[in-house]
Amino acid sequence: MADDITGDQDGTTVTAQVEARPEIDGEQRSRVGLSPAAVELLQKLTQQHGQLMFHQSGGCCDGSAPMCYPEGEFLTGGSDVLLGTFTLPDVPAESAEIGFWMSKEQFEYWKHTYLLVDAVPGRGGGFSIESPTGLRFLIRSRLLD
């Protein structure tokens, strides 16, 4: 099921091209999607870096941006929740799966929210690997049905 989200500031409507496989026990519906622009950027990044992962930043310096890292470069643990796993099309199987993580504390605030990862012009934050591309990942959100 495709999810449409209209951006708060720019009025752009974006539809998910790829939905994450739910990873939270008992959940049937995806909480996270990728826009076509995010899919295209991730396909390029996997060619350069191999398997990737996301960790949703908690705000402050990164402004709640989803941070993208090579798989395993950002350590997750018992204080993190795996919301879903994307299967990226048109990339080698060993690089196709991308987990989307968030801290448990932040998940308590966002648990009623569907997140759509988009890619827009700009500079990525922190150590997120898209920084040199001229694009940055951005979260568009809406309340879950």
PDB file of C-alpha atoms in Angstrom:
ATOM      1  CA  MET A   1       0.000   0.000   0.000  1.00  0.00           C
ATOM      2  CA  ALA A   2       1.500   3.321  -1.047  1.00  0.00           C
ATOM      3  CA  ASP A   3       1.448   6.137   1.466  1.00  0.00           C
ATOM      4  CA  ASP A   4       1.074   9.740   0.300  1.00  0.00           C
ATOM      5  CA  ILE A   5       2.472  12.494   2.479  1.00  0.00           C
ATOM      6  CA  THR A   6       2.204  16.212   1.832  1.00  0.00           C
ATOM      7  CA  GLY A   7       5.143  18.238   3.135  1.00  0.00           C
ATOM      8  CA  ASP A   8       4.307  20.812   5.771  1.00  0.00           C
ATOM      9  CA  GLN A   9       6.496  23.597   4.435  1.00  0.00           C
ATOM     10  CA  ASP A  10       6.639  23.099   0.686  1.00  0.00           C
ATOM     11  CA  GLY A  11       3.279  21.453  -0.034  1.00  0.00           C
ATOM     12  CA  THR A  12       4.980  18.679  -2.036  1.00  0.00           C
ATOM     13  CA  THR A  13       3.091  15.381  -2.094  1.00  0.00           C
ATOM     14  CA  VAL A  14       5.404  12.372  -1.998  1.00  0.00           C
ATOM     15  CA  THR A  15       4.415   8.719  -2.336  1.00  0.00           C
ATOM     16  CA  ALA A  16       6.377   5.818  -0.889  1.00  0.00           C
ATOM     17  CA  GLN A  17       8.037   3.689  -3.577  1.00  0.00           C
ATOM     18  CA  VAL A  18       9.355   1.109  -1.090  1.00  0.00           C
ATOM     19  CA  GLU A  19       7.748   0.155   2.224  1.00  0.00           C
ATOM     20  CA  ALA A  20       9.828  -1.326   5.050  1.00  0.00           C
ATOM     21  CA  ARG A  21       9.064  -4.826   6.270  1.00  0.00           C
ATOM     22  CA  PRO A  22       7.650  -4.406   9.814  1.00  0.00           C
ATOM     23  CA  GLU A  23      10.100  -5.582  12.498  1.00  0.00           C
ATOM     24  CA  ILE A  24       8.167  -4.778  15.692  1.00  0.00           C
ATOM     25  CA  ASP A  25       6.464  -7.874  17.138  1.00  0.00           C
ATOM     26  CA  GLY A  26       2.790  -8.069  16.243  1.00  0.00           C
ATOM     27  CA  GLU A  27       2.849  -5.318  13.631  1.00  0.00           C
ATOM     28  CA  GLN A  28       1.480  -6.001  10.156  1.00  0.00           C
ATOM     29  CA  ARG A  29       1.746  -2.584   8.523  1.00  0.00           C
ATOM     30  CA  SER A  30       4.887  -0.674   7.669  1.00  0.00           C
ATOM     31  CA  ARG A  31       5.813   2.367   9.754  1.00  0.00           C
ATOM     32  CA  VAL A  32       8.510   3.568   7.340  1.00  0.00           C
ATOM     33  CA  GLY A  33       8.735   4.164   3.588  1.00  0.00           C
ATOM     34  CA  LEU A  34      11.205   5.453   1.000  1.00  0.00           C
ATOM     35  CA  SER A  35      10.362   8.065  -1.621  1.00  0.00           C
ATOM     36  CA  PRO A  36      11.529   7.536  -5.222  1.00  0.00           C
ATOM     37  CA  ALA A  37      14.279  10.151  -4.667  1.00  0.00           C
ATOM     38  CA  ALA A  38      15.484   8.331  -1.529  1.00  0.00           C
ATOM     39  CA  VAL A  39      15.531   4.991  -3.380  1.00  0.00           C
ATOM     40  CA  GLU A  40      17.622   6.488  -6.185  1.00  0.00           C
ATOM     41  CA  LEU A  41      20.123   8.031  -3.764  1.00  0.00           C
ATOM     42  CA  LEU A  42      20.368   4.835  -1.702  1.00  0.00           C
ATOM     43  CA  GLN A  43      21.047   2.795  -4.845  1.00  0.00           C
ATOM     44  CA  LYS A  44      24.028   5.053  -5.595  1.00  0.00           C
ATOM     45  CA  LEU A  45      25.255   4.990  -1.996  1.00  0.00           C
ATOM     46  CA  THR A  46      25.140   1.188  -1.805  1.00  0.00           C
ATOM     47  CA  GLN A  47      27.386   1.027  -4.885  1.00  0.00           C
ATOM     48  CA  GLN A  48      29.979   3.070  -2.982  1.00  0.00           C
ATOM     49  CA  HIS A  49      29.528   1.806   0.593  1.00  0.00           C
ATOM     50  CA  GLY A  50      27.820  -1.599   0.475  1.00  0.00           C
ATOM     51  CA  GLN A  51      25.017  -2.414   2.901  1.00  0.00           C
ATOM     52  CA  LEU A  52      23.563   0.602   4.715  1.00  0.00           C
ATOM     53  CA  MET A  53      21.442   1.386   7.768  1.00  0.00           C
ATOM     54  CA  PHE A  54      19.430   4.353   9.063  1.00  0.00           C
ATOM     55  CA  HIS A  55      19.236   5.670  12.594  1.00  0.00           C
ATOM     56  CA  GLN A  56      16.640   8.362  13.187  1.00  0.00           C
ATOM     57  CA  SER A  57      18.321  11.249  14.963  1.00  0.00           C
ATOM     58  CA  GLY A  58      16.686  12.593  18.096  1.00  0.00           C
ATOM     59  CA  GLY A  59      16.844  16.227  17.089  1.00  0.00           C
ATOM     60  CA  CYS A  60      19.178  18.890  18.478  1.00  0.00           C
ATOM     61  CA  CYS A  61      22.119  19.323  16.145  1.00  0.00           C
ATOM     62  CA  ASP A  62      20.804  17.112  13.348  1.00  0.00           C
ATOM     63  CA  GLY A  63      17.255  18.479  13.389  1.00  0.00           C
ATOM     64  CA  SER A  64      15.616  15.036  13.547  1.00  0.00           C
ATOM     65  CA  ALA A  65      17.267  13.980  10.290  1.00  0.00           C
ATOM     66  CA  PRO A  66      17.529  10.289   9.436  1.00  0.00           C
ATOM     67  CA  MET A  67      21.237   9.476   9.534  1.00  0.00           C
ATOM     68  CA  CYS A  68      22.537   6.953   6.992  1.00  0.00           C
ATOM     69  CA  TYR A  69      25.631   4.874   7.756  1.00  0.00           C
ATOM     70  CA  PRO A  70      27.381   1.815   6.370  1.00  0.00           C
ATOM     71  CA  GLU A  71      25.819  -1.187   8.145  1.00  0.00           C
ATOM     72  CA  GLY A  72      27.425  -1.680  11.559  1.00  0.00           C
ATOM     73  CA  GLU A  73      29.201   1.688  11.653  1.00  0.00           C
ATOM     74  CA  PHE A  74      26.575   3.043  14.056  1.00  0.00           C
ATOM     75  CA  LEU A  75      26.219   0.633  16.953  1.00  0.00           C
ATOM     76  CA  THR A  76      22.692  -0.210  18.054  1.00  0.00           C
ATOM     77  CA  GLY A  77      21.712  -2.022  21.219  1.00  0.00           C
ATOM     78  CA  GLY A  78      18.989  -2.629  23.754  1.00  0.00           C
ATOM     79  CA  SER A  79      18.075   1.053  23.850  1.00  0.00           C
ATOM     80  CA  ASP A  80      17.189   1.060  20.120  1.00  0.00           C
ATOM     81  CA  VAL A  81      14.156  -0.201  18.181  1.00  0.00           C
ATOM     82  CA  LEU A  82      14.307  -1.642  14.656  1.00  0.00           C
ATOM     83  CA  LEU A  83      11.160  -0.170  13.093  1.00  0.00           C
ATOM     84  CA  GLY A  84      11.522  -1.868   9.725  1.00  0.00           C
ATOM     85  CA  THR A  85      13.809  -3.232   7.045  1.00  0.00           C
ATOM     86  CA  PHE A  86      13.750  -1.984   3.457  1.00  0.00           C
ATOM     87  CA  THR A  87      14.602  -4.224   0.527  1.00  0.00           C
ATOM     88  CA  LEU A  88      16.157  -1.907  -2.027  1.00  0.00           C
ATOM     89  CA  PRO A  89      15.411  -2.759  -5.682  1.00  0.00           C
ATOM     90  CA  ASP A  90      18.097  -3.133  -8.348  1.00  0.00           C
ATOM     91  CA  VAL A  91      21.107  -3.589  -6.040  1.00  0.00           C
ATOM     92  CA  PRO A  92      23.118  -6.738  -5.230  1.00  0.00           C
ATOM     93  CA  ALA A  93      21.333  -8.961  -2.706  1.00  0.00           C
ATOM     94  CA  GLU A  94      24.093  -8.565  -0.098  1.00  0.00           C
ATOM     95  CA  SER A  95      23.464  -4.784  -0.052  1.00  0.00           C
ATOM     96  CA  ALA A  96      19.690  -4.750  -0.572  1.00  0.00           C
ATOM     97  CA  GLU A  97      18.470  -4.761   3.044  1.00  0.00           C
ATOM     98  CA  ILE A  98      18.530  -1.484   4.978  1.00  0.00           C
ATOM     99  CA  GLY A  99      17.382  -1.374   8.604  1.00  0.00           C
ATOM    100  CA  PHE A 100      15.671   1.721  10.032  1.00  0.00           C
ATOM    101  CA  TRP A 101      16.458   2.222  13.741  1.00  0.00           C
ATOM    102  CA  MET A 102      15.340   4.695  16.409  1.00  0.00           C
ATOM    103  CA  SER A 103      16.023   5.002  20.137  1.00  0.00           C
ATOM    104  CA  LYS A 104      13.312   3.503  22.376  1.00  0.00           C
ATOM    105  CA  GLU A 105      12.882   6.847  24.101  1.00  0.00           C
ATOM    106  CA  GLN A 106      12.242   8.654  20.826  1.00  0.00           C
ATOM    107  CA  PHE A 107       9.989   5.855  19.587  1.00  0.00           C
ATOM    108  CA  GLU A 108       7.656   6.587  22.514  1.00  0.00           C
ATOM    109  CA  TYR A 109       7.066  10.045  20.988  1.00  0.00           C
ATOM    110  CA  TRP A 110       6.850   8.824  17.376  1.00  0.00           C
ATOM    111  CA  LYS A 111       4.967   5.527  17.834  1.00  0.00           C
ATOM    112  CA  HIS A 112       1.773   6.908  16.266  1.00  0.00           C
ATOM    113  CA  THR A 113       3.631   8.295  13.236  1.00  0.00           C
ATOM    114  CA  TYR A 114       4.355   6.974   9.749  1.00  0.00           C
ATOM    115  CA  LEU A 115       7.760   8.144   8.491  1.00  0.00           C
ATOM    116  CA  LEU A 116       8.652   8.649   4.832  1.00  0.00           C
ATOM    117  CA  VAL A 117      12.354   9.047   4.065  1.00  0.00           C
ATOM    118  CA  ASP A 118      12.825  11.502   1.194  1.00  0.00           C
ATOM    119  CA  ALA A 119      15.951  12.962  -0.449  1.00  0.00           C
ATOM    120  CA  VAL A 120      16.048  16.695  -1.167  1.00  0.00           C
ATOM    121  CA  PRO A 121      18.733  19.190  -2.223  1.00  0.00           C
ATOM    122  CA  GLY A 122      20.936  20.268   0.665  1.00  0.00           C
ATOM    123  CA  ARG A 123      23.798  19.155   2.834  1.00  0.00           C
ATOM    124  CA  GLY A 124      23.379  16.073   5.027  1.00  0.00           C
ATOM    125  CA  GLY A 125      23.982  16.376   8.743  1.00  0.00           C
ATOM    126  CA  GLY A 126      26.610  14.933  11.031  1.00  0.00           C
ATOM    127  CA  PHE A 127      28.329  11.845   9.714  1.00  0.00           C
ATOM    128  CA  SER A 128      25.504  10.741   7.420  1.00  0.00           C
ATOM    129  CA  ILE A 129      27.084   9.389   4.233  1.00  0.00           C
ATOM    130  CA  GLU A 130      24.956  11.349   1.760  1.00  0.00           C
ATOM    131  CA  SER A 131      26.584  14.640   2.833  1.00  0.00           C
ATOM    132  CA  PRO A 132      28.955  14.992  -0.163  1.00  0.00           C
ATOM    133  CA  THR A 133      26.226  14.246  -2.750  1.00  0.00           C
ATOM    134  CA  GLY A 134      24.456  17.614  -2.579  1.00  0.00           C
ATOM    135  CA  LEU A 135      21.347  15.830  -1.295  1.00  0.00           C
ATOM    136  CA  ARG A 136      20.154  15.117   2.223  1.00  0.00           C
ATOM    137  CA  PHE A 137      17.688  12.694   3.704  1.00  0.00           C
ATOM    138  CA  LEU A 138      14.557  14.258   5.177  1.00  0.00           C
ATOM    139  CA  ILE A 139      11.651  12.778   7.137  1.00  0.00           C
ATOM    140  CA  ARG A 140       8.116  13.537   6.021  1.00  0.00           C
ATOM    141  CA  SER A 141       5.540  12.268   8.489  1.00  0.00           C
ATOM    142  CA  ARG A 142       1.865  11.756   9.165  1.00  0.00           C
ATOM    143  CA  LEU A 143      -0.188  10.076  11.874  1.00  0.00           C
ATOM    144  CA  LEU A 144      -0.789   6.363  11.419  1.00  0.00           C
ATOM    145  CA  ASP A 145      -4.352   5.382  10.520  1.00  0.00           C
TER     146      ASP A 145
END
